[in-house]
């Protein structure tokens, strides 16, 4: 019954209420995050993390769409976006390959 006390993978009783997330931020960054959470969500971090994640995903999607639009128009991407383009193309190829292998295994 008390095995969770010796198991280092579990947090001690009550700590999960005080330290919900253990991100690797500097003290300044964490204080700014807490201040933003206090201002916007009554001090709760989870809604702020969700909101920031959704905003970040939206920004990433828009950047990718702009990059693909430039490629479709025949423009060469700037040098700083070449790495992003390589990652995007690799993701697309991996997705296509995994979808093909799943379809082949389902049809077999």
XYZ file of N, CA and C in Angstrom:
324
model
N 0.815 -1.192 0.000
C 0.000 0.000 0.000
C 0.861 1.259 0.000
N 1.982 1.215 0.700
C 2.860 2.378 0.747
C 4.004 2.251 -0.250
N 3.824 1.396 -1.267
C 4.915 1.189 -2.216
C 5.220 2.443 -3.021
N 4.242 3.340 -3.162
C 4.490 4.561 -3.936
C 5.445 5.512 -3.222
N 5.636 5.334 -1.900
C 6.562 6.197 -1.173
C 8.013 5.885 -1.531
N 8.307 4.634 -1.826
C 9.677 4.273 -2.177
C 9.918 4.332 -3.680
N 8.869 4.414 -4.461
C 9.000 4.468 -5.910
C 9.291 5.899 -6.327
N 10.461 6.138 -6.898
C 10.871 7.503 -7.249
C 10.128 8.039 -8.465
N 9.408 7.164 -9.200
C 8.674 7.617 -10.368
C 7.398 8.366 -9.982
N 6.921 8.162 -8.758
C 5.701 8.829 -8.292
C 6.073 10.015 -7.418
N 5.274 11.050 -7.502
C 5.502 12.221 -6.650
C 4.988 11.934 -5.248
N 5.653 12.487 -4.232
C 5.148 12.334 -2.866
C 3.757 12.955 -2.728
N 3.016 12.508 -1.748
C 1.648 12.982 -1.526
C 1.619 14.502 -1.376
N 0.769 15.155 -2.123
C 0.610 16.598 -2.040
C 1.479 17.381 -2.997
N 2.590 16.806 -3.447
C 3.475 17.545 -4.349
C 2.811 17.784 -5.697
N 1.956 16.847 -6.120
C 1.297 17.024 -7.414
C 0.369 18.230 -7.414
N -0.032 18.689 -6.229
C -0.863 19.882 -6.142
C -0.032 21.156 -6.208
N 1.200 21.087 -5.728
C 2.061 22.265 -5.704
C 2.874 22.404 -6.987
N 3.298 21.301 -7.561
C 4.147 21.315 -8.745
C 3.479 20.467 -9.826
N 2.530 21.067 -10.528
C 1.780 20.335 -11.536
C 2.652 19.922 -12.704
N 3.517 20.809 -13.133
C 4.385 20.550 -14.277
C 5.807 20.915 -13.876
N 6.751 20.125 -14.290
C 8.155 20.442 -14.009
C 8.857 20.766 -15.318
N 8.572 21.948 -15.887
C 9.251 22.312 -17.128
C 10.678 22.747 -16.845
N 11.472 22.735 -17.864
C 12.871 23.152 -17.721
C 13.006 24.589 -18.177
N 12.487 25.492 -17.359
C 12.567 26.917 -17.618
C 13.489 27.550 -16.603
N 14.024 28.702 -16.962
C 14.778 29.469 -15.977
C 13.789 30.055 -14.976
N 14.295 30.541 -13.868
C 13.415 31.131 -12.854
C 12.668 32.341 -13.407
N 13.360 33.168 -14.190
C 12.705 34.336 -14.806
C 11.578 33.922 -15.734
N 11.856 32.943 -16.583
C 10.830 32.478 -17.518
C 9.630 31.911 -16.765
N 9.900 31.130 -15.734
C 8.810 30.535 -14.973
C 7.985 31.600 -14.257
N 8.645 32.636 -13.731
C 7.915 33.726 -13.084
C 7.029 34.468 -14.088
N 7.531 34.668 -15.306
C 6.710 35.309 -16.347
C 5.517 34.440 -16.714
N 5.734 33.126 -16.797
C 4.630 32.203 -17.105
C 3.588 32.246 -16.005
N 4.032 32.217 -14.752
C 3.090 32.278 -13.631
C 2.344 33.606 -13.603
N 3.018 34.703 -13.906
C 2.356 36.007 -13.925
C 1.297 36.056 -15.023
N 1.624 35.501 -16.182
C 0.652 35.460 -17.282
C -0.539 34.588 -16.911
N -0.281 33.453 -16.265
C -1.372 32.580 -15.837
C -2.234 33.267 -14.796
N -1.615 34.026 -13.887
C -2.380 34.740 -12.864
C -3.259 35.812 -13.494
N -2.734 36.480 -14.522
C -3.475 37.561 -15.162
C -4.621 37.028 -16.022
N -4.385 35.919 -16.709
C -5.363 35.454 -17.690
C -6.274 34.347 -17.200
N -5.775 33.471 -16.322
C -6.532 32.274 -15.963
C -6.608 32.045 -14.458
N -6.559 33.096 -13.694
C -6.687 32.955 -12.248
C -5.579 32.151 -11.605
N -4.398 32.151 -12.206
C -3.255 31.450 -11.617
C -3.119 30.003 -12.042
N -4.058 29.481 -12.806
C -3.982 28.075 -13.230
C -3.113 27.968 -14.483
N -2.143 27.073 -14.447
C -1.202 26.932 -15.553
C -1.768 26.123 -16.714
N -2.594 25.114 -16.436
C -3.067 24.222 -17.492
C -3.777 24.969 -18.624
N -4.714 25.895 -18.330
C -5.346 26.611 -19.441
C -4.354 27.471 -20.227
N -3.375 28.042 -19.542
C -2.365 28.852 -20.229
C -1.503 27.979 -21.128
N -1.109 26.814 -20.651
C -0.306 25.894 -21.458
C -1.102 25.456 -22.686
N -2.381 25.152 -22.498
C -3.237 24.753 -23.623
C -3.333 25.882 -24.650
N -3.584 27.087 -24.155
C -3.719 28.242 -25.044
C -2.419 28.499 -25.810
N -1.298 28.446 -25.111
C -0.011 28.687 -25.753
C 0.302 27.598 -26.778
N -0.044 26.370 -26.468
C 0.174 25.266 -27.403
C -0.653 25.457 -28.661
N -1.913 25.811 -28.500
C -2.777 26.008 -29.654
C -2.293 27.183 -30.512
N -1.857 28.264 -29.863
C -1.316 29.401 -30.615
C -0.040 29.012 -31.362
N 0.815 28.262 -30.695
C 2.054 27.814 -31.332
C 1.780 26.921 -32.531
N 0.817 26.007 -32.394
C 0.464 25.142 -33.517
C -0.102 25.943 -34.678
N -0.892 26.964 -34.367
C -1.468 27.810 -35.407
C -0.369 28.577 -36.146
N 0.594 29.103 -35.410
C 1.715 29.823 -36.028
C 2.528 28.882 -36.917
N 2.792 27.662 -36.423
C 3.543 26.697 -37.216
C 2.796 26.357 -38.505
N 1.486 26.159 -38.418
C 0.682 25.833 -39.592
C 0.728 26.963 -40.612
N 0.596 28.212 -40.136
C 0.629 29.360 -41.045
C 1.991 29.496 -41.725
N 3.073 29.273 -40.969
C 4.417 29.354 -41.562
C 4.605 28.291 -42.634
N 4.114 27.079 -42.346
C 4.230 26.002 -43.327
C 3.413 26.301 -44.570
N 2.201 26.816 -44.373
C 1.364 27.155 -45.522
C 2.021 28.235 -46.376
N 2.614 29.233 -45.738
C 3.297 30.293 -46.484
C 4.505 29.733 -47.234
N 5.233 28.839 -46.596
C 6.394 28.231 -47.235
C 5.973 27.397 -48.438
N 4.922 26.606 -48.283
C 4.441 25.794 -49.398
C 3.877 26.664 -50.515
N 3.236 27.789 -50.170
C 2.715 28.703 -51.194
C 3.860 29.306 -51.992
N 4.954 29.657 -51.306
C 6.120 30.186 -52.012
C 6.696 29.150 -52.969
N 6.762 27.910 -52.514
C 7.279 26.850 -53.371
C 6.360 26.617 -54.569
N 5.053 26.666 -54.341
C 4.098 26.462 -55.430
C 4.205 27.569 -56.478
N 4.592 28.770 -56.058
C 4.761 29.892 -56.982
C 6.131 29.899 -57.649
N 6.959 28.921 -57.314
C 8.272 28.826 -57.940
C 9.343 29.674 -57.281
N 9.038 30.273 -56.148
C 10.031 31.086 -55.438
C 10.956 30.176 -54.638
N 12.196 30.571 -54.515
C 13.106 29.821 -53.652
C 12.992 30.370 -52.235
N 12.952 29.472 -51.257
C 12.825 29.940 -49.870
C 14.115 30.598 -49.395
N 13.999 31.503 -48.437
C 15.210 32.106 -47.860
C 16.085 31.037 -47.204
N 17.331 31.336 -47.050
C 18.289 30.364 -46.501
C 17.910 29.905 -45.099
N 17.334 30.799 -44.293
C 16.986 30.421 -42.925
C 15.783 29.481 -42.865
N 15.031 29.352 -43.948
C 13.866 28.470 -43.962
C 14.156 27.138 -44.644
N 15.357 26.946 -45.142
C 15.683 25.692 -45.815
C 15.617 24.500 -44.868
N 16.091 24.659 -43.645
C 16.038 23.574 -42.662
C 14.585 23.214 -42.356
N 13.744 24.223 -42.206
C 12.321 23.976 -41.947
C 11.691 23.248 -43.123
N 12.080 23.627 -44.332
C 11.553 22.975 -45.530
C 11.973 21.507 -45.571
N 13.221 21.236 -45.236
C 13.689 19.853 -45.217
C 12.895 19.021 -44.222
N 12.655 19.571 -43.043
C 11.883 18.855 -42.020
C 10.448 18.625 -42.484
N 9.859 19.636 -43.089
C 8.490 19.525 -43.575
C 8.374 18.443 -44.641
N 9.293 18.437 -45.592
C 9.260 17.426 -46.645
C 9.502 16.027 -46.083
N 10.385 15.913 -45.099
C 10.631 14.615 -44.471
C 9.386 14.122 -43.743
N 8.694 15.021 -43.035
C 7.457 14.644 -42.350
C 6.397 14.183 -43.342
N 6.264 14.923 -44.444
C 5.271 14.563 -45.447
C 5.586 13.200 -46.064
N 6.850 12.948 -46.358
C 7.246 11.664 -46.935
C 7.010 10.528 -45.940
N 7.347 10.765 -44.667
C 7.149 9.734 -43.649
C 5.669 9.418 -43.473
N 4.841 10.475 -43.467
C 3.403 10.278 -43.347
C 2.862 9.463 -44.515
N 3.333 9.778 -45.716
C 2.875 9.062 -46.906
C 3.303 7.598 -46.857
N 4.564 7.354 -46.467
C 5.059 5.977 -46.384
C 4.320 5.174 -45.333
N 4.076 5.774 -44.171
C 3.367 5.038 -43.115
C 1.919 4.794 -43.503
N 1.292 5.736 -44.200
C -0.087 5.534 -44.652
C -0.141 4.408 -45.669
N 0.845 4.356 -46.575
C 0.884 3.280 -47.565
C 1.083 1.924 -46.906
N 1.967 1.851 -45.920
C 2.216 0.562 -45.265
C 1.006 0.118 -44.457
N 0.277 1.060 -43.852
C -0.937 0.705 -43.112
C -1.998 0.202 -44.081
N -2.148 0.874 -45.217
C -3.126 0.434 -46.213
C -2.790 -0.938 -46.761
N -1.509 -1.206 -46.976
C -1.102 -2.515 -47.488
C -1.354 -3.602 -46.464
N -1.089 -3.312 -45.184
C -1.299 -4.330 -44.159
C -2.787 -4.584 -43.927
N -3.615 -3.552 -44.100
C -5.055 -3.747 -43.927
C -5.670 -4.497 -45.093
N -5.092 -4.341 -46.282
C -5.651 -5.023 -47.444
C -5.143 -6.451 -47.580
N -4.112 -6.802 -46.821
C -3.550 -8.157 -46.905
C -4.388 -9.174 -46.177
